[in-house]
PDB file of C-alpha atoms in Angstrom:
ATOM      1  CA  MET A   9      -8.135   9.192  20.193  1.00  0.00           C
ATOM      2  CA  ILE A  10      -6.748   9.031  16.670  1.00  0.00           C
ATOM      3  CA  LYS A  11      -2.948   9.061  16.731  1.00  0.00           C
ATOM      4  CA  ALA A  12      -2.071   7.985  13.173  1.00  0.00           C
ATOM      5  CA  VAL A  13      -3.639   8.797   9.802  1.00  0.00           C
ATOM      6  CA  VAL A  14      -2.787   6.319   7.054  1.00  0.00           C
ATOM      7  CA  PHE A  15      -3.386   6.953   3.364  1.00  0.00           C
ATOM      8  CA  ASP A  16      -4.000   4.771   0.351  1.00  0.00           C
ATOM      9  CA  VAL A  17      -2.144   5.925  -2.801  1.00  0.00           C
ATOM     10  CA  GLY A  18      -4.011   5.654  -6.113  1.00  0.00           C
ATOM     11  CA  GLU A  19      -6.909   8.134  -6.404  1.00  0.00           C
ATOM     12  CA  THR A  20      -6.325   9.129  -2.787  1.00  0.00           C
ATOM     13  CA  LEU A  21      -3.005  10.946  -3.077  1.00  0.00           C
ATOM     14  CA  ILE A  22      -2.236  10.287  -6.751  1.00  0.00           C
ATOM     15  CA  ASP A  23      -4.419  11.390  -9.675  1.00  0.00           C
ATOM     16  CA  GLU A  24      -4.157   8.416 -12.035  1.00  0.00           C
ATOM     17  CA  THR A  25      -5.459  10.245 -15.125  1.00  0.00           C
ATOM     18  CA  ARG A  26      -2.035  10.346 -16.807  1.00  0.00           C
ATOM     19  CA  ILE A  27      -1.373   6.695 -16.002  1.00  0.00           C
ATOM     20  CA  TRP A  28      -4.594   5.478 -17.596  1.00  0.00           C
ATOM     21  CA  SER A  29      -4.209   7.873 -20.535  1.00  0.00           C
ATOM     22  CA  ARG A  30      -0.781   6.418 -21.285  1.00  0.00           C
ATOM     23  CA  TRP A  31      -2.219   2.927 -21.066  1.00  0.00           C
ATOM     24  CA  ALA A  32      -4.950   3.821 -23.565  1.00  0.00           C
ATOM     25  CA  ASP A  33      -2.308   5.101 -25.973  1.00  0.00           C
ATOM     26  CA  ARG A  34      -0.270   1.955 -25.471  1.00  0.00           C
ATOM     27  CA  LEU A  35      -3.250  -0.317 -26.103  1.00  0.00           C
ATOM     28  CA  GLY A  36      -4.368   1.589 -29.182  1.00  0.00           C
ATOM     29  CA  VAL A  37      -7.772   2.744 -27.956  1.00  0.00           C
ATOM     30  CA  THR A  38      -9.005   6.252 -27.271  1.00  0.00           C
ATOM     31  CA  ARG A  39      -8.478   7.637 -23.791  1.00  0.00           C
ATOM     32  CA  LEU A  40     -12.202   8.126 -23.338  1.00  0.00           C
ATOM     33  CA  THR A  41     -12.808   4.478 -24.254  1.00  0.00           C
ATOM     34  CA  PHE A  42     -10.329   3.043 -21.781  1.00  0.00           C
ATOM     35  CA  GLN A  43     -11.305   5.364 -18.968  1.00  0.00           C
ATOM     36  CA  GLY A  44     -14.972   4.635 -19.654  1.00  0.00           C
ATOM     37  CA  VAL A  45     -14.317   0.896 -19.420  1.00  0.00           C
ATOM     38  CA  LEU A  46     -12.472   1.468 -16.136  1.00  0.00           C
ATOM     39  CA  GLY A  47     -15.528   3.307 -14.863  1.00  0.00           C
ATOM     40  CA  GLY A  48     -17.633   0.357 -15.919  1.00  0.00           C
ATOM     41  CA  MET A  49     -15.441  -2.000 -13.903  1.00  0.00           C
ATOM     42  CA  ALA A  50     -15.862   0.279 -10.880  1.00  0.00           C
ATOM     43  CA  ALA A  51     -19.642   0.318 -11.312  1.00  0.00           C
ATOM     44  CA  LEU A  52     -19.775  -3.478 -11.649  1.00  0.00           C
ATOM     45  CA  GLY A  53     -17.532  -4.093  -8.652  1.00  0.00           C
ATOM     46  CA  ARG A  54     -14.856  -5.703 -10.820  1.00  0.00           C
ATOM     47  CA  SER A  55     -11.085  -5.340 -10.742  1.00  0.00           C
ATOM     48  CA  HIS A  56      -9.410  -2.631 -12.816  1.00  0.00           C
ATOM     49  CA  ARG A  57      -7.406  -5.462 -14.378  1.00  0.00           C
ATOM     50  CA  ASP A  58     -10.586  -6.638 -16.106  1.00  0.00           C
ATOM     51  CA  ALA A  59     -10.538  -3.451 -18.203  1.00  0.00           C
ATOM     52  CA  PHE A  60      -7.463  -4.739 -20.019  1.00  0.00           C
ATOM     53  CA  GLU A  61      -9.239  -7.964 -20.916  1.00  0.00           C
ATOM     54  CA  VAL A  62     -12.226  -6.024 -22.255  1.00  0.00           C
ATOM     55  CA  VAL A  63     -10.213  -3.833 -24.647  1.00  0.00           C
ATOM     56  CA  ARG A  64      -7.479  -6.392 -25.457  1.00  0.00           C
ATOM     57  CA  PRO A  65      -8.760  -9.940 -24.845  1.00  0.00           C
ATOM     58  CA  GLY A  66      -5.980 -12.323 -23.873  1.00  0.00           C
ATOM     59  CA  LEU A  67      -3.475  -9.570 -23.048  1.00  0.00           C
ATOM     60  CA  ASP A  68      -0.707 -10.603 -20.640  1.00  0.00           C
ATOM     61  CA  VAL A  69      -0.508  -7.384 -18.626  1.00  0.00           C
ATOM     62  CA  GLU A  70       2.748  -8.240 -16.849  1.00  0.00           C
ATOM     63  CA  ALA A  71       4.436  -9.132 -20.150  1.00  0.00           C
ATOM     64  CA  GLU A  72       3.140  -5.882 -21.651  1.00  0.00           C
ATOM     65  CA  ILE A  73       4.635  -3.904 -18.747  1.00  0.00           C
ATOM     66  CA  GLU A  74       8.016  -5.568 -19.302  1.00  0.00           C
ATOM     67  CA  ALA A  75       7.834  -4.861 -23.028  1.00  0.00           C
ATOM     68  CA  TRP A  76       6.974  -1.241 -22.249  1.00  0.00           C
ATOM     69  CA  LYS A  77      10.008  -0.948 -19.993  1.00  0.00           C
ATOM     70  CA  ALA A  78      12.202  -2.244 -22.817  1.00  0.00           C
ATOM     71  CA  ASP A  79      10.684   0.219 -25.279  1.00  0.00           C
ATOM     72  CA  ASP A  80      11.031   3.195 -22.953  1.00  0.00           C
ATOM     73  CA  PRO A  81      13.575   2.479 -20.174  1.00  0.00           C
ATOM     74  CA  GLU A  82      13.657   6.096 -18.959  1.00  0.00           C
ATOM     75  CA  GLY A  83       9.943   6.849 -19.247  1.00  0.00           C
ATOM     76  CA  LEU A  84       7.133   6.856 -16.702  1.00  0.00           C
ATOM     77  CA  ARG A  85       5.234   4.095 -18.468  1.00  0.00           C
ATOM     78  CA  ASN A  86       2.465   3.116 -16.054  1.00  0.00           C
ATOM     79  CA  ASN A  87       4.080   4.890 -13.104  1.00  0.00           C
ATOM     80  CA  PHE A  88       3.626   8.343 -11.566  1.00  0.00           C
ATOM     81  CA  ASP A  89       5.614  11.296 -10.272  1.00  0.00           C
ATOM     82  CA  ALA A  90       5.048  14.470  -8.235  1.00  0.00           C
ATOM     83  CA  ASP A  91       3.088  16.080 -11.087  1.00  0.00           C
ATOM     84  CA  ASP A  92       0.350  13.514 -10.451  1.00  0.00           C
ATOM     85  CA  LEU A  93      -0.291  14.483  -6.819  1.00  0.00           C
ATOM     86  CA  TYR A  94      -3.742  15.890  -6.126  1.00  0.00           C
ATOM     87  CA  PRO A  95      -3.437  19.637  -5.380  1.00  0.00           C
ATOM     88  CA  ASP A  96      -4.431  19.352  -1.715  1.00  0.00           C
ATOM     89  CA  VAL A  97      -2.040  16.549  -0.796  1.00  0.00           C
ATOM     90  CA  ARG A  98       1.091  18.363   0.415  1.00  0.00           C
ATOM     91  CA  GLU A  99      -0.873  20.915   2.406  1.00  0.00           C
ATOM     92  CA  GLY A 100      -3.223  18.289   3.800  1.00  0.00           C
ATOM     93  CA  LEU A 101      -0.446  15.967   4.960  1.00  0.00           C
ATOM     94  CA  ALA A 102       1.532  18.865   6.429  1.00  0.00           C
ATOM     95  CA  ALA A 103      -1.514  20.045   8.379  1.00  0.00           C
ATOM     96  CA  LEU A 104      -1.956  16.612   9.921  1.00  0.00           C
ATOM     97  CA  ARG A 105       1.676  16.457  11.033  1.00  0.00           C
ATOM     98  CA  ALA A 106       1.503  19.986  12.401  1.00  0.00           C
ATOM     99  CA  ALA A 107      -1.526  18.901  14.429  1.00  0.00           C
ATOM    100  CA  GLY A 108       0.521  16.108  16.001  1.00  0.00           C
ATOM    101  CA  PHE A 109      -0.704  13.100  14.027  1.00  0.00           C
ATOM    102  CA  GLN A 110       1.622  10.431  12.718  1.00  0.00           C
ATOM    103  CA  VAL A 111       1.154  10.354   8.919  1.00  0.00           C
ATOM    104  CA  ILE A 112       1.772   7.159   6.958  1.00  0.00           C
ATOM    105  CA  ILE A 113       1.321   6.116   3.329  1.00  0.00           C
ATOM    106  CA  ALA A 114       0.444   2.451   2.784  1.00  0.00           C
ATOM    107  CA  GLY A 115      -1.277   1.205  -0.359  1.00  0.00           C
ATOM    108  CA  ASN A 116      -1.402  -1.469  -3.036  1.00  0.00           C
ATOM    109  CA  GLN A 117       1.511  -0.425  -5.213  1.00  0.00           C
ATOM    110  CA  PRO A 118       4.453  -1.996  -7.053  1.00  0.00           C
ATOM    111  CA  VAL A 119       8.023  -1.718  -5.787  1.00  0.00           C
ATOM    112  CA  GLU A 120       8.699   1.241  -8.110  1.00  0.00           C
ATOM    113  CA  ALA A 121       6.055   3.312  -6.324  1.00  0.00           C
ATOM    114  CA  PHE A 122       8.057   3.357  -3.098  1.00  0.00           C
ATOM    115  CA  GLU A 123      10.943   5.209  -4.717  1.00  0.00           C
ATOM    116  CA  ALA A 124       8.579   7.512  -6.620  1.00  0.00           C
ATOM    117  CA  LEU A 125       6.818   8.501  -3.403  1.00  0.00           C
ATOM    118  CA  ARG A 126      10.093   8.869  -1.501  1.00  0.00           C
ATOM    119  CA  LEU A 127      11.469  11.257  -4.116  1.00  0.00           C
ATOM    120  CA  MET A 128       8.444  13.523  -3.664  1.00  0.00           C
ATOM    121  CA  GLU A 129       9.649  14.354  -0.118  1.00  0.00           C
ATOM    122  CA  LEU A 130       6.115  14.400   1.214  1.00  0.00           C
ATOM    123  CA  PRO A 131       5.545  15.454   4.837  1.00  0.00           C
ATOM    124  CA  VAL A 132       4.970  11.898   6.106  1.00  0.00           C
ATOM    125  CA  ASP A 133       6.572   9.653   8.704  1.00  0.00           C
ATOM    126  CA  SER A 134       6.883   6.564   6.505  1.00  0.00           C
ATOM    127  CA  VAL A 135       5.926   5.059   3.135  1.00  0.00           C
ATOM    128  CA  HIS A 136       4.985   1.417   2.540  1.00  0.00           C
ATOM    129  CA  THR A 137       3.754  -0.597  -0.449  1.00  0.00           C
ATOM    130  CA  SER A 138       2.016  -3.940  -0.820  1.00  0.00           C
ATOM    131  CA  ASP A 139       4.853  -5.317  -2.944  1.00  0.00           C
ATOM    132  CA  GLY A 140       7.355  -4.243  -0.309  1.00  0.00           C
ATOM    133  CA  TRP A 141       5.356  -6.041   2.375  1.00  0.00           C
ATOM    134  CA  GLY A 142       4.486  -9.046   0.246  1.00  0.00           C
ATOM    135  CA  VAL A 143       0.785  -8.720   1.078  1.00  0.00           C
ATOM    136  CA  ALA A 144      -1.959  -6.625  -0.513  1.00  0.00           C
ATOM    137  CA  LYS A 145      -5.306  -5.159   0.464  1.00  0.00           C
ATOM    138  CA  PRO A 146      -7.906  -6.251   1.351  1.00  0.00           C
ATOM    139  CA  ALA A 147      -6.042  -9.045   3.194  1.00  0.00           C
ATOM    140  CA  PRO A 148      -6.203  -8.701   6.997  1.00  0.00           C
ATOM    141  CA  GLU A 149      -2.437  -9.186   7.084  1.00  0.00           C
ATOM    142  CA  PHE A 150      -1.985  -5.900   5.212  1.00  0.00           C
ATOM    143  CA  PHE A 151      -3.840  -3.971   7.908  1.00  0.00           C
ATOM    144  CA  ALA A 152      -1.940  -5.844  10.616  1.00  0.00           C
ATOM    145  CA  LYS A 153       1.227  -4.477   8.977  1.00  0.00           C
ATOM    146  CA  VAL A 154      -0.278  -0.980   9.033  1.00  0.00           C
ATOM    147  CA  ALA A 155      -0.890  -1.220  12.774  1.00  0.00           C
ATOM    148  CA  ALA A 156       2.593  -2.615  13.352  1.00  0.00           C
ATOM    149  CA  VAL A 157       4.422   0.195  11.553  1.00  0.00           C
ATOM    150  CA  ALA A 158       2.205   2.812  13.211  1.00  0.00           C
ATOM    151  CA  GLY A 159       3.036   1.380  16.624  1.00  0.00           C
ATOM    152  CA  VAL A 160      -0.437   2.164  17.981  1.00  0.00           C
ATOM    153  CA  THR A 161      -3.612   0.154  18.459  1.00  0.00           C
ATOM    154  CA  PRO A 162      -5.907  -0.281  15.424  1.00  0.00           C
ATOM    155  CA  GLY A 163      -8.554   1.895  17.077  1.00  0.00           C
ATOM    156  CA  GLU A 164      -6.079   4.788  17.138  1.00  0.00           C
ATOM    157  CA  ILE A 165      -5.647   4.669  13.339  1.00  0.00           C
ATOM    158  CA  LEU A 166      -7.720   6.470  10.712  1.00  0.00           C
ATOM    159  CA  TYR A 167      -7.329   4.780   7.319  1.00  0.00           C
ATOM    160  CA  VAL A 168      -8.171   7.012   4.330  1.00  0.00           C
ATOM    161  CA  GLY A 169      -8.934   5.548   0.904  1.00  0.00           C
ATOM    162  CA  ASP A 170     -11.197   5.773  -2.132  1.00  0.00           C
ATOM    163  CA  ARG A 171     -12.756   2.314  -2.026  1.00  0.00           C
ATOM    164  CA  LEU A 172     -15.147   0.414   0.186  1.00  0.00           C
ATOM    165  CA  ASP A 173     -13.866  -3.038  -0.766  1.00  0.00           C
ATOM    166  CA  ASN A 174     -10.116  -2.404  -0.502  1.00  0.00           C
ATOM    167  CA  ASP A 175     -10.023   0.346   2.115  1.00  0.00           C
ATOM    168  CA  VAL A 176     -13.035   1.081   4.309  1.00  0.00           C
ATOM    169  CA  ARG A 177     -14.467  -2.361   4.971  1.00  0.00           C
ATOM    170  CA  PRO A 178     -11.215  -4.301   5.583  1.00  0.00           C
ATOM    171  CA  ALA A 179      -9.722  -1.481   7.672  1.00  0.00           C
ATOM    172  CA  ARG A 180     -12.910  -1.348   9.738  1.00  0.00           C
ATOM    173  CA  ALA A 181     -12.791  -5.134  10.165  1.00  0.00           C
ATOM    174  CA  ALA A 182      -9.244  -4.697  11.474  1.00  0.00           C
ATOM    175  CA  GLY A 183     -10.575  -2.335  14.146  1.00  0.00           C
ATOM    176  CA  MET A 184      -9.521   0.941  12.521  1.00  0.00           C
ATOM    177  CA  ARG A 185     -11.536   4.103  11.958  1.00  0.00           C
ATOM    178  CA  THR A 186     -12.079   4.886   8.287  1.00  0.00           C
ATOM    179  CA  ALA A 187     -12.595   7.710   5.824  1.00  0.00           C
ATOM    180  CA  LEU A 188     -13.951   7.243   2.291  1.00  0.00           C
ATOM    181  CA  LEU A 189     -12.588   9.843  -0.125  1.00  0.00           C
ATOM    182  CA  ARG A 190     -14.811  10.826  -3.062  1.00  0.00           C
ATOM    183  CA  ARG A 191     -12.067  10.798  -5.705  1.00  0.00           C
ATOM    184  CA  GLY A 192     -11.695   8.811  -8.889  1.00  0.00           C
ATOM    185  CA  PRO A 193     -14.340   6.492 -10.343  1.00  0.00           C
ATOM    186  CA  TRP A 194     -14.377   4.072  -7.405  1.00  0.00           C
ATOM    187  CA  GLY A 195     -14.525   6.873  -4.839  1.00  0.00           C
ATOM    188  CA  PHE A 196     -17.536   8.627  -6.349  1.00  0.00           C
ATOM    189  CA  LEU A 197     -19.419   5.419  -7.093  1.00  0.00           C
ATOM    190  CA  HIS A 198     -18.720   3.827  -3.715  1.00  0.00           C
ATOM    191  CA  ALA A 199     -19.831   6.976  -1.896  1.00  0.00           C
ATOM    192  CA  GLU A 200     -23.275   6.453  -3.453  1.00  0.00           C
ATOM    193  CA  ARG A 201     -23.664   2.966  -2.019  1.00  0.00           C
ATOM    194  CA  PRO A 202     -25.515   2.320   1.244  1.00  0.00           C
ATOM    195  CA  GLU A 203     -22.350   0.687   2.614  1.00  0.00           C
ATOM    196  CA  ALA A 204     -20.671   4.092   2.563  1.00  0.00           C
ATOM    197  CA  ALA A 205     -22.403   4.653   5.904  1.00  0.00           C
ATOM    198  CA  GLU A 206     -19.924   2.160   7.379  1.00  0.00           C
ATOM    199  CA  ALA A 207     -17.163   4.766   7.007  1.00  0.00           C
ATOM    200  CA  ASP A 208     -16.641   7.137   9.919  1.00  0.00           C
ATOM    201  CA  LEU A 209     -16.103   9.980   7.439  1.00  0.00           C
ATOM    202  CA  VAL A 210     -16.950  10.601   3.774  1.00  0.00           C
ATOM    203  CA  LEU A 211     -14.634  13.293   2.424  1.00  0.00           C
ATOM    204  CA  ASP A 212     -14.450  15.470  -0.680  1.00  0.00           C
ATOM    205  CA  GLY A 213     -10.804  16.368   0.005  1.00  0.00           C
ATOM    206  CA  LEU A 214      -8.148  16.576   2.685  1.00  0.00           C
ATOM    207  CA  ALA A 215      -8.939  20.087   3.912  1.00  0.00           C
ATOM    208  CA  GLY A 216     -10.102  20.095   7.517  1.00  0.00           C
ATOM    209  CA  LEU A 217      -9.016  16.510   8.154  1.00  0.00           C
ATOM    210  CA  PRO A 218      -7.018  17.293  11.349  1.00  0.00           C
ATOM    211  CA  GLY A 219     -10.136  18.657  13.033  1.00  0.00           C
ATOM    212  CA  LEU A 220     -12.294  15.784  11.812  1.00  0.00           C
ATOM    213  CA  ALA A 221      -9.742  13.229  13.039  1.00  0.00           C
ATOM    214  CA  ARG A 222      -9.721  14.867  16.473  1.00  0.00           C
ATOM    215  CA  GLU A 223     -13.521  14.735  16.630  1.00  0.00           C
ATOM    216  CA  LEU A 224     -13.426  10.976  16.008  1.00  0.00           C
ATOM    217  CA  GLY A 225     -11.521  10.657  19.293  1.00  0.00           C
TER     218      GLY A 225
END
C-alpha cells in the first residue's frame, strides 16, 4: 500500500506566476513575452533556463541573481512565499496526513526555498531540496534520497509532480508510484503526451488524493 506521498514544489505546490512575472520585469520584456517563451520551452522539451537565453542572449543567470540580491536585499526576487501556494495545497496536504499518510516535500529548489517552505508551516512531515541534498532530479540518486527520508520501500511511495521528464518517469524508474498534476505549462502539455499513461494518476488538483492513494494499494 502507499504509505508516503511526496510532492514536487514548483507548479505542484507553488504557483510560479509571480516569480516569472518578476523575472520578465527584471529582464525588460513584457510578462506575456517571457511566459510565452517559457511555454515554448515546455512544448519543445527544453529547460526553462533556455528561456533566458532566448530573451537575453549571453545572460549569466547566476550573476544576474546575485546582482538582483544586491539591488534588493530584502525582496523576494526570484523566490516565493506563502502567497504563492496554490489554493488547494494546505487542505490537500492536511487531508493526506489525517488519512494516515506520511507527507513529504522534495523538489529541485535552491537553498533559500527550504526556509521559505519551512516558514509556511505546512502540514508535512519533512521538507527537502535538491541543493540541500546536493543532487537534483531526474538523477536516480535524488529518488534514492526520497526513499531514504521516507523510510519505506519505493513501491510504498507516491511521487506527485507536474512533469514527465523530472517527476513521473524517473520516480517510476526508481520503483515508485506516480501522479502527474495538470498545473503550469509543463503539467498541461505533458498530460497531453502519450507517455502520460505511464503515470498511475493524472490529477487536476489535490482534492480526493487520499482516496486515490489508497486505491493504488
